[in-house]
Every structure is written in structure tokens, then in C-alpha cells.
CSV table of C-alpha atoms in Angstrom, one decimal:
chain,number,residue,atom,x,y,z
A,1,MET,CA,-17.9,2.3,5.3
A,2,SER,CA,-21.5,3.0,6.2
A,3,ASN,CA,-22.2,6.6,7.6
A,4,ALA,CA,-24.9,5.4,10.0
A,5,PRO,CA,-25.0,3.3,13.0
A,6,SER,CA,-26.0,-0.2,12.2
A,7,ALA,CA,-28.6,-1.9,14.5
A,8,ALA,CA,-27.5,-5.4,13.1
A,9,ALA,CA,-23.9,-5.0,14.8
A,10,PRO,CA,-23.9,-6.3,18.3
A,11,LEU,CA,-23.9,-4.1,21.2
A,12,LEU,CA,-21.0,-4.7,23.5
A,13,ASP,CA,-19.7,-3.1,26.6
A,14,ALA,CA,-16.1,-2.7,28.0
A,15,ALA,CA,-16.3,-6.1,29.9
A,16,ALA,CA,-17.5,-7.9,26.6
A,17,LEU,CA,-14.4,-6.2,24.8
A,18,ALA,CA,-12.1,-7.3,27.5
A,19,SER,CA,-13.1,-10.9,27.4
A,20,ALA,CA,-13.0,-10.9,23.4
A,21,GLY,CA,-9.1,-10.8,23.6
A,22,ARG,CA,-7.3,-9.8,20.5
A,23,ARG,CA,-10.5,-10.3,18.2
A,24,PRO,CA,-13.5,-8.3,19.1
A,25,PRO,CA,-16.3,-9.1,16.6
A,26,ALA,CA,-16.2,-6.0,14.4
A,27,PRO,CA,-18.4,-4.2,13.6
A,28,PHE,CA,-20.0,-3.6,16.9
A,29,ARG,CA,-21.9,-0.9,18.7
A,30,ILE,CA,-20.9,0.6,22.1
A,31,ARG,CA,-23.0,2.9,24.2
A,32,LEU,CA,-21.7,6.2,25.8
A,33,ALA,CA,-22.8,6.9,29.3
A,34,GLY,CA,-25.0,9.8,27.8
A,35,GLY,CA,-26.9,7.3,25.8
A,36,SER,CA,-25.7,7.8,22.3
A,37,GLU,CA,-24.0,5.0,20.5
A,38,LEU,CA,-20.9,4.5,18.4
A,39,VAL,CA,-20.2,2.0,15.7
A,40,LEU,CA,-16.7,0.6,15.2
A,41,HIS,CA,-16.4,-0.7,11.6
A,42,GLN,CA,-12.8,-1.4,11.4
A,43,LEU,CA,-10.2,-2.4,14.2
A,44,LEU,CA,-7.0,-0.7,14.0
A,45,ARG,CA,-5.3,-1.8,17.2
A,46,VAL,CA,-6.2,-4.1,20.1
A,47,LEU,CA,-4.3,-4.3,23.4
A,48,PRO,CA,-6.1,-7.2,24.9
A,49,GLY,CA,-8.0,-6.1,28.1
A,50,LYS,CA,-6.8,-2.7,27.9
A,51,ARG,CA,-7.6,-0.8,24.7
A,52,VAL,CA,-9.4,-1.0,21.5
A,53,VAL,CA,-8.8,1.6,18.6
A,54,GLY,CA,-10.7,1.6,15.4
A,55,ALA,CA,-12.4,3.6,12.7
A,56,GLY,CA,-16.2,4.2,13.3
A,57,THR,CA,-19.1,6.6,13.2
A,58,ASP,CA,-20.6,8.6,16.0
A,59,ALA,CA,-24.4,9.1,16.5
A,60,ASN,CA,-24.5,11.8,13.7
A,61,GLY,CA,-22.9,9.5,11.2
A,62,GLU,CA,-19.7,11.3,11.2
A,63,ARG,CA,-16.4,9.3,10.8
A,64,ARG,CA,-14.3,9.3,13.7
A,65,LEU,CA,-11.1,7.7,15.1
A,66,VAL,CA,-12.4,5.9,18.2
A,67,LYS,CA,-10.3,4.8,21.2
A,68,LEU,CA,-12.0,2.8,23.8
A,69,PHE,CA,-10.2,2.4,27.3
A,70,ILE,CA,-11.5,-0.8,28.8
A,71,GLY,CA,-8.9,-1.8,31.4
A,72,ARG,CA,-8.9,-1.5,35.1
A,73,HIS,CA,-7.1,1.9,34.9
A,74,SER,CA,-9.1,3.1,32.0
A,75,GLU,CA,-9.9,6.3,33.6
A,76,ARG,CA,-6.3,7.3,34.2
A,77,HIS,CA,-5.3,6.6,30.7
A,78,TRP,CA,-8.3,8.3,29.3
A,79,GLN,CA,-7.6,11.5,31.3
A,80,ARG,CA,-4.0,11.6,30.2
A,81,GLU,CA,-4.9,11.0,26.7
A,82,CYS,CA,-7.3,14.0,26.8
A,83,ALA,CA,-4.8,16.1,28.7
A,84,GLY,CA,-2.1,15.2,26.2
A,85,ILE,CA,-4.1,16.1,23.1
A,86,GLY,CA,-4.8,19.4,24.7
A,87,LEU,CA,-1.1,20.2,25.4
A,88,LEU,CA,-0.2,19.3,21.8
A,89,ALA,CA,-2.8,21.5,20.5
A,90,ALA,CA,-2.1,24.5,22.9
A,91,ALA,CA,1.6,24.3,21.7
A,92,GLY,CA,0.6,24.3,18.1
A,93,ILE,CA,1.9,20.9,17.5
A,94,PRO,CA,-0.3,19.1,14.7
A,95,THR,CA,-2.4,16.4,16.3
A,96,PRO,CA,-6.0,15.0,15.4
A,97,ALA,CA,-8.5,17.3,16.8
A,98,LEU,CA,-10.2,15.9,19.9
A,99,VAL,CA,-14.0,15.6,19.2
A,100,ALA,CA,-15.4,14.0,22.3
A,101,ALA,CA,-14.5,12.3,25.5
A,102,GLN,CA,-17.0,10.5,27.6
A,103,PRO,CA,-17.3,7.5,30.0
A,104,LEU,CA,-18.9,4.3,28.3
A,105,ALA,CA,-22.2,3.0,29.7
A,106,GLY,CA,-21.4,0.2,32.2
A,107,GLY,CA,-17.8,1.0,32.7
A,108,GLY,CA,-14.6,2.2,30.6
A,109,HIS,CA,-14.1,5.4,28.8
A,110,GLY,CA,-14.3,6.5,25.1
A,111,LEU,CA,-12.4,9.2,23.0
A,112,LEU,CA,-13.1,10.3,19.6
A,113,THR,CA,-10.8,12.3,17.4
A,114,ALA,CA,-11.1,13.7,13.9
A,115,PHE,CA,-10.8,10.9,11.2
A,116,LEU,CA,-8.0,11.7,8.7
A,117,ASP,CA,-9.1,9.9,5.5
A,118,GLY,CA,-6.1,8.6,3.5
A,119,ALA,CA,-3.6,9.1,6.4
A,120,ASP,CA,-0.9,6.8,7.1
A,121,THR,CA,2.0,6.4,9.6
A,122,LEU,CA,5.6,7.4,9.2
A,123,LEU,CA,6.2,3.6,9.8
A,124,ASP,CA,4.2,2.7,6.6
A,125,GLY,CA,6.6,5.0,4.7
A,126,TRP,CA,9.7,3.7,6.4
A,127,GLN,CA,9.0,-0.1,6.1
A,128,PRO,CA,9.8,-0.2,2.3
A,129,LEU,CA,13.1,1.9,2.9
A,130,ALA,CA,14.2,0.0,5.9
A,131,GLY,CA,16.6,-2.2,4.0
A,132,SER,CA,18.1,0.6,2.0
A,133,ALA,CA,21.7,1.7,2.6
A,134,PRO,CA,22.4,3.6,5.7
A,135,GLY,CA,21.8,7.4,5.2
A,136,ASP,CA,19.8,6.8,2.0
A,137,ALA,CA,18.6,10.0,0.6
A,138,GLY,CA,14.9,8.9,0.2
A,139,ALA,CA,14.9,7.6,3.8
A,140,THR,CA,16.5,10.7,5.2
A,141,VAL,CA,13.9,13.0,3.3
A,142,LEU,CA,11.2,10.8,4.7
A,143,LEU,CA,12.4,10.9,8.3
A,144,ALA,CA,13.8,14.5,8.7
A,145,PRO,CA,10.3,16.1,9.3
A,146,ALA,CA,9.8,13.8,12.4
A,147,PHE,CA,13.0,15.0,14.0
A,148,ALA,CA,12.0,18.7,13.1
A,149,LEU,CA,8.6,18.0,14.8
A,150,LEU,CA,10.1,16.6,17.8
A,151,GLY,CA,12.3,19.6,18.2
A,152,ARG,CA,9.1,21.9,18.3
A,153,VAL,CA,7.7,19.6,20.9
A,154,HIS,CA,10.8,20.1,23.0
A,155,ALA,CA,11.0,23.7,22.4
A,156,ALA,CA,7.4,23.9,23.8
A,157,GLY,CA,8.6,22.2,27.2
A,158,LEU,CA,6.8,19.0,26.3
A,159,SER,CA,8.0,15.4,26.1
A,160,HIS,CA,6.6,12.2,24.6
A,161,ASP,CA,7.3,9.0,26.4
A,162,ASP,CA,6.6,6.5,23.4
A,163,LEU,CA,8.3,7.9,20.3
A,164,HIS,CA,8.3,5.5,17.4
A,165,PHE,CA,7.4,5.8,13.8
A,166,GLY,CA,3.9,4.6,14.1
A,167,ASN,CA,3.1,7.5,16.4
A,168,PHE,CA,3.6,10.1,13.5
A,169,LEU,CA,0.6,10.4,10.9
A,170,ARG,CA,1.1,11.6,7.5
A,171,HIS,CA,-1.9,13.5,6.0
A,172,ASP,CA,-2.2,16.0,3.1
A,173,GLY,CA,1.3,16.9,3.3
A,174,ARG,CA,1.6,17.3,7.0
A,175,LEU,CA,3.0,15.3,9.8
A,176,LEU,CA,1.1,14.9,13.0
A,177,LEU,CA,2.1,13.5,16.4
A,178,ILE,CA,-0.5,11.2,18.1
A,179,ASP,CA,-0.7,9.2,21.5
A,180,GLY,CA,-1.7,12.0,23.9
A,181,ASP,CA,-1.3,9.7,26.9
A,182,ALA,CA,2.4,9.8,26.4
A,183,VAL,CA,2.7,13.5,26.3
A,184,ARG,CA,4.1,15.4,29.5
A,185,ARG,CA,4.5,19.0,30.3
A,186,HIS,CA,8.0,20.2,31.8
A,187,GLY,CA,7.5,23.9,32.5
A,188,ASN,CA,7.2,26.6,30.0
A,189,GLY,CA,10.7,26.8,28.4
A,190,PRO,CA,12.6,24.5,26.2
A,191,LEU,CA,12.9,20.8,27.6
A,192,ALA,CA,15.8,20.0,30.0
A,193,GLU,CA,18.9,18.4,28.4
A,194,LYS,CA,18.4,14.9,30.0
A,195,THR,CA,14.7,14.6,29.1
A,196,ALA,CA,15.3,15.9,25.7
A,197,ALA,CA,18.2,13.5,25.1
A,198,ARG,CA,15.9,10.7,26.3
A,199,ASP,CA,13.3,11.5,23.7
A,200,LEU,CA,15.7,12.1,20.9
A,201,ALA,CA,17.5,8.8,21.8
A,202,MET,CA,14.1,7.0,21.6
A,203,LEU,CA,13.5,8.2,18.1
A,204,LEU,CA,17.0,7.5,16.9
A,205,ALA,CA,16.8,3.9,18.3
A,206,GLN,CA,14.1,3.2,15.7
A,207,LEU,CA,16.7,3.1,13.1
A,208,PRO,CA,19.0,0.2,12.4
A,209,ARG,CA,22.4,0.6,14.3
A,210,THR,CA,23.9,0.6,10.7
A,211,TRP,CA,22.8,4.3,10.5
A,212,ASP,CA,25.4,5.4,13.1
A,213,GLY,CA,27.4,7.7,11.3
A,214,HIS,CA,24.7,8.8,8.9
A,215,LEU,CA,22.5,10.8,11.3
A,216,ASP,CA,23.8,14.5,10.8
A,217,THR,CA,21.0,15.5,8.6
A,218,LEU,CA,18.3,14.2,10.9
A,219,LEU,CA,19.9,15.8,13.9
A,220,ALA,CA,20.3,19.1,12.0
A,221,ALA,CA,16.5,19.0,11.4
A,222,TYR,CA,15.9,18.7,15.2
A,223,ARG,CA,18.2,21.5,16.0
A,224,GLN,CA,16.6,23.8,13.5
A,225,THR,CA,13.3,23.7,15.6
A,226,ASN,CA,14.8,23.4,19.3
A,227,PRO,CA,17.1,26.2,20.4
A,228,GLN,CA,18.5,24.2,23.2
A,229,PRO,CA,19.3,20.7,21.8
A,230,PRO,CA,21.0,18.1,24.2
A,231,GLY,CA,24.8,17.9,23.9
A,232,LYS,CA,26.7,15.0,22.2
A,233,ALA,CA,27.6,13.3,25.4
A,234,ALA,CA,24.1,13.4,26.9
A,235,LEU,CA,22.6,12.2,23.8
A,236,ALA,CA,25.2,9.4,23.5
A,237,ARG,CA,24.5,8.2,27.0
A,238,ALA,CA,20.7,8.3,26.5
A,239,LEU,CA,21.1,6.5,23.2
A,240,ALA,CA,23.1,3.7,24.8
A,241,ARG,CA,20.6,3.3,27.6
A,242,GLU,CA,17.6,3.3,25.1
A,243,ARG,CA,19.1,0.7,22.9
A,244,ALA,CA,20.0,-1.6,25.6
A,245,TRP,CA,16.4,-1.3,27.0
A,246,ARG,CA,15.0,-1.8,23.6
A,247,LEU,CA,17.2,-5.0,22.9
A,248,ARG,CA,16.0,-6.5,26.2
A,249,ASP,CA,12.4,-5.8,25.6
A,250,TYR,CA,12.3,-6.9,22.0
A,251,LEU,CA,14.2,-10.2,22.7
A,252,SER,CA,11.7,-10.9,25.7
A,253,LYS,CA,8.8,-10.5,23.2
A,254,THR,CA,10.3,-13.3,21.1
A,255,GLY,CA,9.4,-15.7,23.9
A,256,ARG,CA,6.1,-14.6,25.0
A,257,ASP,CA,2.6,-14.0,23.5
A,258,CYS,CA,2.3,-10.4,22.5
A,259,THR,CA,1.2,-7.9,19.8
A,260,LEU,CA,4.3,-9.0,17.6
A,261,PHE,CA,4.5,-12.8,18.3
A,262,LYS,CA,1.9,-15.6,18.9
A,263,MET,CA,2.9,-18.3,21.3
A,264,GLU,CA,1.4,-21.6,21.8
A,265,ARG,CA,2.6,-24.0,24.6
A,266,HIS,CA,1.4,-27.6,24.9
A,267,PHE,CA,2.6,-30.6,26.7
A,268,ASP,CA,4.1,-32.1,23.5
A,269,HIS,CA,5.1,-29.0,21.5
A,270,PHE,CA,5.7,-25.2,21.5
A,271,THR,CA,5.2,-22.8,18.7
A,272,ALA,CA,6.4,-19.3,18.3
A,273,VAL,CA,5.4,-17.3,15.1
A,274,VAL,CA,5.5,-13.7,13.9
A,275,ARG,CA,1.8,-12.8,14.6
A,276,THR,CA,1.1,-11.4,11.2
A,277,GLU,CA,2.2,-14.6,9.7
A,278,ALA,CA,0.4,-17.0,12.1
A,279,ASP,CA,-2.6,-17.8,9.7
A,280,THR,CA,-0.5,-18.0,6.5
A,281,LEU,CA,1.9,-20.5,8.1
A,282,ALA,CA,-0.6,-22.7,10.0
A,283,ALA,CA,-0.5,-25.7,7.6
A,284,LEU,CA,3.2,-25.6,7.6
A,285,LEU,CA,3.7,-25.5,11.2
A,286,ALA,CA,1.2,-28.2,11.8
A,287,GLU,CA,3.3,-30.6,9.5
A,288,PRO,CA,6.6,-29.2,8.8
A,289,ASP,CA,8.2,-32.6,7.9
A,290,ARG,CA,5.5,-33.1,5.1
A,291,PHE,CA,6.6,-29.7,3.5
A,292,ILE,CA,10.4,-30.8,3.9
A,293,ASP,CA,9.8,-34.0,2.2
A,294,ALA,CA,7.9,-32.3,-0.7
A,295,GLY,CA,10.6,-29.5,-1.0
A,296,GLN,CA,14.0,-28.9,-2.4
A,297,LEU,CA,16.6,-30.4,-0.1
A,298,LEU,CA,19.4,-28.0,0.5
A,299,LYS,CA,21.2,-29.8,3.1
A,300,ARG,CA,21.0,-33.2,4.7
A,301,GLY,CA,23.2,-33.8,7.9
A,302,ASN,CA,23.2,-35.6,11.0
A,303,THR,CA,22.4,-32.6,13.1
A,304,CYS,CA,20.3,-30.5,10.6
A,305,THR,CA,18.2,-30.9,7.5
A,306,VAL,CA,17.3,-27.8,5.5
A,307,ALA,CA,14.9,-27.6,2.7
A,308,ARG,CA,13.3,-24.8,0.6
A,309,VAL,CA,9.6,-25.3,0.5
A,310,ASP,CA,6.7,-23.7,-1.4
A,311,LEU,CA,3.8,-22.4,0.5
A,312,ASP,CA,1.1,-21.0,-2.0
A,313,GLY,CA,3.9,-19.8,-4.3
A,314,ARG,CA,6.0,-18.3,-1.7
A,315,PRO,CA,9.5,-19.9,-1.1
A,316,LEU,CA,10.5,-20.5,2.4
A,317,VAL,CA,13.3,-22.2,4.2
A,318,VAL,CA,12.6,-24.8,6.9
A,319,LYS,CA,15.4,-26.1,8.8
A,320,ARG,CA,14.9,-29.1,11.1
A,321,TYR,CA,17.5,-29.6,14.1
A,322,ASN,CA,17.8,-33.4,14.4
A,323,ILE,CA,18.6,-35.5,17.3
A,324,LYS,CA,21.5,-37.8,16.4
A,325,ASN,CA,21.3,-40.4,19.0
A,326,ALA,CA,20.3,-41.1,22.7
A,327,ARG,CA,23.3,-39.4,24.1
A,328,HIS,CA,22.7,-36.3,21.9
A,329,ALA,CA,19.0,-36.4,23.1
A,330,LEU,CA,20.0,-36.4,26.7
A,331,SER,CA,22.4,-33.5,26.2
A,332,ARG,CA,19.6,-31.3,24.6
A,333,LEU,CA,16.7,-32.2,26.9
A,334,TRP,CA,17.1,-29.3,29.3
A,335,ARG,CA,18.8,-26.6,27.0
A,336,PRO,CA,17.0,-24.3,24.6
A,337,SER,CA,17.1,-25.9,21.1
A,338,ARG,CA,19.4,-24.7,18.5
A,339,GLY,CA,16.3,-23.6,16.7
A,340,TRP,CA,15.3,-21.4,19.5
A,341,HIS,CA,18.8,-20.0,19.7
A,342,SER,CA,18.6,-19.2,15.8
A,343,TRP,CA,15.2,-17.7,16.1
A,344,ARG,CA,16.3,-15.4,19.0
A,345,GLU,CA,19.5,-14.3,17.2
A,346,GLY,CA,17.9,-13.7,14.0
A,347,HIS,CA,15.6,-11.2,15.6
A,348,ARG,CA,18.6,-9.7,17.3
A,349,LEU,CA,20.2,-9.1,14.0
A,350,HIS,CA,17.0,-7.7,12.6
A,351,LEU,CA,17.0,-5.1,15.4
A,352,PHE,CA,20.6,-4.3,14.7
A,353,GLY,CA,19.8,-3.7,11.0
A,354,VAL,CA,22.1,-6.7,10.1
A,355,PRO,CA,20.7,-8.3,6.9
A,356,THR,CA,19.6,-11.9,7.6
A,357,PRO,CA,16.6,-13.9,6.3
A,358,ALA,CA,13.7,-13.0,8.5
A,359,PRO,CA,12.9,-15.7,11.0
A,360,LEU,CA,9.1,-16.4,10.9
A,361,ALA,CA,8.3,-19.3,13.0
A,362,LEU,CA,9.8,-22.0,15.4
A,363,VAL,CA,8.3,-25.2,16.4
A,364,GLU,CA,10.0,-27.3,19.1
A,365,GLU,CA,9.0,-30.9,20.3
A,366,ARG,CA,8.4,-31.0,24.1
A,367,ARG,CA,7.7,-33.4,26.8
A,368,GLY,CA,6.8,-31.1,29.4
A,369,PRO,CA,9.8,-29.0,30.2
A,370,LEU,CA,12.0,-31.4,28.2
A,371,ARG,CA,13.0,-30.5,24.5
A,372,GLY,CA,13.5,-32.5,21.4
A,373,ARG,CA,13.7,-31.6,17.8
A,374,ALA,CA,13.1,-28.1,16.5
A,375,TRP,CA,12.0,-26.6,13.2
A,376,LEU,CA,12.8,-23.0,12.1
A,377,VAL,CA,11.0,-21.3,9.2
A,378,SER,CA,12.7,-18.4,7.6
A,379,GLU,CA,12.3,-16.2,4.5
A,380,TYR,CA,14.1,-17.8,1.4
A,381,CYS,CA,17.2,-15.8,0.3
A,382,ALA,CA,17.9,-16.4,-3.4
A,383,GLY,CA,21.4,-14.9,-3.1
A,384,THR,CA,24.7,-16.4,-4.1
A,385,ASP,CA,27.3,-17.2,-1.5
A,386,LEU,CA,30.4,-15.4,-1.5
A,387,LEU,CA,32.8,-18.3,-2.1
A,388,ALA,CA,31.1,-18.9,-5.5
A,389,LEU,CA,30.5,-15.2,-6.3
A,390,LEU,CA,33.8,-13.4,-5.5
A,391,ASP,CA,37.0,-13.8,-7.6
A,392,ALA,CA,40.1,-14.4,-5.5
A,393,GLY,CA,42.3,-12.4,-7.8
A,394,SER,CA,40.4,-9.2,-7.6
A,395,GLU,CA,38.7,-6.9,-5.0
A,396,PRO,CA,34.9,-7.2,-4.4
A,397,PRO,CA,32.7,-5.0,-6.6
A,398,PRO,CA,32.0,-1.7,-5.0
A,399,ALA,CA,28.4,-2.5,-3.8
A,400,ILE,CA,29.5,-5.8,-2.2
A,401,ALA,CA,32.6,-4.2,-0.7
A,402,ALA,CA,30.6,-1.5,0.9
A,403,ALA,CA,28.0,-4.0,2.3
A,404,LEU,CA,30.8,-6.2,3.7
A,405,THR,CA,32.3,-3.2,5.3
A,406,THR,CA,29.1,-2.0,7.0
A,407,LEU,CA,28.2,-5.6,8.0
A,408,PHE,CA,31.4,-6.2,9.8
A,409,ALA,CA,31.6,-2.8,11.4
A,410,THR,CA,28.2,-3.5,12.8
A,411,LEU,CA,28.9,-6.9,14.1
A,412,HIS,CA,32.2,-5.7,15.7
A,413,ARG,CA,30.7,-2.7,17.4
A,414,GLU,CA,27.9,-4.8,18.8
A,415,ARG,CA,30.4,-7.4,20.0
A,416,VAL,CA,28.6,-10.1,17.9
A,417,SER,CA,30.3,-13.3,16.8
A,418,HIS,CA,29.0,-15.8,14.3
A,419,GLY,CA,30.9,-18.9,15.4
A,420,ASP,CA,31.1,-20.4,11.7
A,421,LEU,CA,32.0,-17.5,9.4
A,422,LYS,CA,32.8,-19.4,6.4
A,423,ALA,CA,31.9,-17.7,2.9
A,424,THR,CA,29.2,-19.9,2.2
A,425,ASN,CA,27.2,-18.5,5.2
A,426,LEU,CA,27.4,-15.0,3.4
A,427,LEU,CA,24.8,-14.6,0.6
A,428,TRP,CA,24.7,-11.6,-1.8
A,429,ASP,CA,21.2,-10.9,-2.8
A,430,GLY,CA,22.0,-8.0,-5.1
A,431,GLN,CA,21.5,-5.4,-2.4
A,432,ALA,CA,22.8,-6.6,0.8
A,433,VAL,CA,25.2,-9.4,2.2
A,434,GLN,CA,22.9,-11.7,4.2
A,435,LEU,CA,24.2,-13.5,7.0
A,436,ILE,CA,22.8,-17.0,7.6
A,437,ASP,CA,23.3,-20.2,9.9
A,438,LEU,CA,23.0,-18.5,13.2
A,439,ASP,CA,23.1,-21.6,15.4
A,440,THR,CA,26.2,-20.5,17.2
A,441,MET,CA,26.0,-16.7,16.9
A,442,ARG,CA,26.4,-14.9,20.2
A,443,GLN,CA,26.5,-11.3,21.6
A,444,HIS,CA,29.2,-11.0,24.0
A,445,ALA,CA,29.0,-9.0,27.4
A,446,SER,CA,32.8,-8.5,27.8
A,447,PRO,CA,35.3,-7.1,25.2
A,448,THR,CA,37.8,-9.8,26.2
A,449,GLY,CA,35.3,-12.6,25.2
A,450,HIS,CA,34.3,-10.9,21.9
A,451,ALA,CA,37.9,-10.3,21.0
A,452,ARG,CA,38.7,-14.0,21.2
A,453,ALA,CA,35.6,-15.1,19.3
A,454,TRP,CA,36.3,-12.4,16.6
A,455,ALA,CA,39.7,-13.4,16.1
A,456,LYS,CA,38.5,-16.9,15.2
A,457,ASP,CA,35.7,-15.7,13.1
A,458,ARG,CA,38.1,-13.6,11.1
A,459,ALA,CA,40.6,-16.3,10.6
A,460,ARG,CA,37.8,-18.6,9.5
A,461,LEU,CA,36.5,-16.1,6.8
A,462,LEU,CA,40.2,-15.5,5.5
A,463,ARG,CA,40.8,-19.1,5.3
A,464,ASN,CA,38.3,-19.3,2.3
A,465,TRP,CA,40.9,-17.7,0.1
A,466,PRO,CA,44.8,-18.3,-0.4
A,467,ALA,CA,46.7,-15.8,1.9
A,468,ASP,CA,48.6,-14.5,-1.3
A,469,CYS,CA,45.5,-13.5,-3.2
A,470,VAL,CA,44.2,-10.2,-3.9
A,471,LEU,CA,40.8,-10.9,-2.2
A,472,HIS,CA,42.4,-12.2,1.0
A,473,ARG,CA,44.7,-9.0,1.3
A,474,TRP,CA,41.7,-6.8,0.6
A,475,LEU,CA,39.7,-8.5,3.4
A,476,ASP,CA,42.6,-8.6,5.9
A,477,ALA,CA,43.2,-4.9,5.5
A,478,ARG,CA,39.3,-3.9,5.8
A,479,LEU,CA,38.0,-6.2,8.4
A,480,PRO,CA,38.1,-5.0,12.0
A,481,PRO,CA,41.5,-6.1,13.5
A,482,ALA,CA,42.0,-9.1,15.7
A,483,ALA,CA,42.9,-8.0,19.2
């Protein structure tokens, strides 16, 4: 990165950044109200029309983390960010030092903090471990300092309204808390139980639900630094509320253009894709049938065709949801496609921490509001299905037994039914049991409805093996009971 402002970079203002959407033309210059200029060399985060965050240099050539507030309410957020950084610093909570805060020339506001070379986020450290077993020792060691730091925040009478792993920075062996805009003061003593429970629940909700029952070490780290932790009942209520909100929020994002997902709506088709995959999958989404025809056919049926395809050496699965006949077409016109249902439910399982091949993109044929065929693109799972893998005359190997126990306990606790729970829809990949074929999966609102659906799922799974065999008896004893 250059250490001096570049005259060749275009000079932009807040209006130009707002109109640039998600892709401002970095590098660019921006002028502060006092006349000095900043250069942003690298964009780190863009909230279209609201905020641009990047790595840059100030007028003295010093590297800075630059946050530009460009929206209609820029001054309010800028002031709260400045105040929050001040509150953290005054309480001795590690956070990048505030260097400068000034209005921008022509509108908007800028804020500069110390640039921490080599820093990454707690999220960066967590992502390689997210698929590990619940309570994994390495993951616990990684996460415990964040809970201890949150305890210090609460003990100082502060709260944080946006706690997620991306708001914790790791640098030179230290953990720092960022996003001063979300920091609030609540008096001089330890935080009230309700607010502390809300914050703690927010952080716990970042973990897969399979971690329930493996949280003692993390909560102990929090209690070591907060002399007045919330009680179990208050935390349980807050965690239930936070998880319900997070699920609604996340599932709503799967159907709209946002930071996580890119959506394109046209009269004749609709496309949804994980934003980070949009460029990579562009050719496949433009002609999914060409890739199916050139791929390895896994299933050819009246209602769906499934193929393993190769995209620049990367194996993927494309599932096309067919229309059988005119009557079938009429029955599907107004309803969300089965592809849409699988796309949404795959992301639901992802949030629950249930292993399933990651859904990457969806394409639907449209005629205005009317829907036709659909194509779902997912990661490829090279695992072996349990019907082929398991021996009816013996219990599952310990690793598979533990994975099955966790899988079904999680599904049952979240009131999720699969709808076609045959053994060929469960794949062992060497580390986890992956659940596939989510066309009829459902999360039930009522215990009664779930009990009926789970009884059918349970019976369907057990029918894969003779009732008098060892494996059948082992599963029957360990699966959640039918009501």
C-alpha cells in the first residue's frame, strides 16, 4: 500500500459514494471539511448509501482505518461512534484508538482510527472451526476470551447492541472490541440483569445450536470478569428471544438483496446467490442445463434431475425441479418452487449448525408472478449414505454414533421434520452426518404438529433395517421417542 495520497485516484464526495452502491471505485480520495485529503486504498465493508469502511492513508501518509458515514443520518451515527469509542477507552476496554473525527467536505462525516497491521477478526478464526464437534477444545480456547471481554464491558456498566464475532479484533495476542456506534452506558455499576442477558445471549446465538450443553467454559470465562452475571432463567429467556429474532432476520435475507445474498428479479427469471459466490457461479447460473448435460447424472426422475457438475475443478451439485405435465405446472404456478423451499431450509439448517451441503444459488423460471422450473446449486458432498455404510448387524462406529445423536437431538429440539428420512438421505463425510434432499423439510410451530411429523420421520428411518437387527435396536433406543 502506498504511504502517500495519490493524485491519480479520483476525488469523490459523500453523494458520489452513495450513488456508487456496493462498489465504489477504490482507490479514491475524499476531502475533509478542513481541506485535508484521505486516500482509501482498500475497501473492507460497504453498506450501500450508508457507510464505507476501508484501509487508507491520511494527509501525513499514516495508515488508518477509515470509516465514512455518507447516509442521511450520518451525523448521528458518527457522533455515536465517537462517543462509543470514548466509553470503551475510558473503561479500559481494548479498542483501536480514535485518531480523528471530522465532517467531510460537501456532506457526510469521517472517522479515523489506528490501523492494526496484521489484525483479523474472531470470525476469521472461528470459520475454520465452525464445523468441528460441539464444545471442541480448540474452538472453546478461541472463543473464551471474547466472553471474558464482554464480562469486562458489562462490569463497567456498558452494553453493546451488535455483538458478533466480526466485531472482535485479534492483534498481537490481544482481543479488541470494535463498533463504537453500538456501545451504550447504563450507569456506573455492573449492567442490569436484563440488558446483560440480552448481550450475552446475542454472543451465544452466534454459535450453532448444537453447542447447547457445551457452554459451561464460555460462561465461566464471562463470570470471571463480571461480578453480577445474569441468572440462568434470564439468560434462557434472552437466548430464546435472540435466536427467534436471528432466525427470522436471516431467513428474510435469503429472499432479498443484502450483504449476504445477491438477488436479481426479471420478468422471465429470478436468481438468488450467496454474494461471495456470485462472480464464480455466473456462467453456471446463466446456463444450468448445459452444465447438467455435461455433468455426472446422479438422479433422473419425473420431478427432479440431479447432476454433479464441475466448475473450474470445483465439484458442485445442480438439482433441477422439473414440471411433469400441464396439470403439475398449474399446481406450481402460484406457490414457491421446491427449489426455493430447499434453498431456504438449507440456510435454516446452516443457522442451526446442522450439517447439510451449503446451498449456493437458486434460479427460478418466472412469467411475472408465475413460477416454473427451478435449479438449486449446492456444494458437493462426497460422503457415503448410511444405507450403504452401516452394518445392520452392529452398532454404528463411535464417531458416526455421536454425530447421529447430535443431529437428531438438534432437529427434535428445533421441531424440524425432514419428510423423507430414508438412510440414503444421510451421508457420512468422515466428520459429520450430512442431511440432504430438503424438499419437504419443515420447522413446526406447534409441538403437536411436530410430534406427528417426527413419528413418521422416525418410522421411515427405522424401516431401512430389519426390526430384529442390532442397528435397528440401537437407533430405536437412541432416537428421540415418538410421542
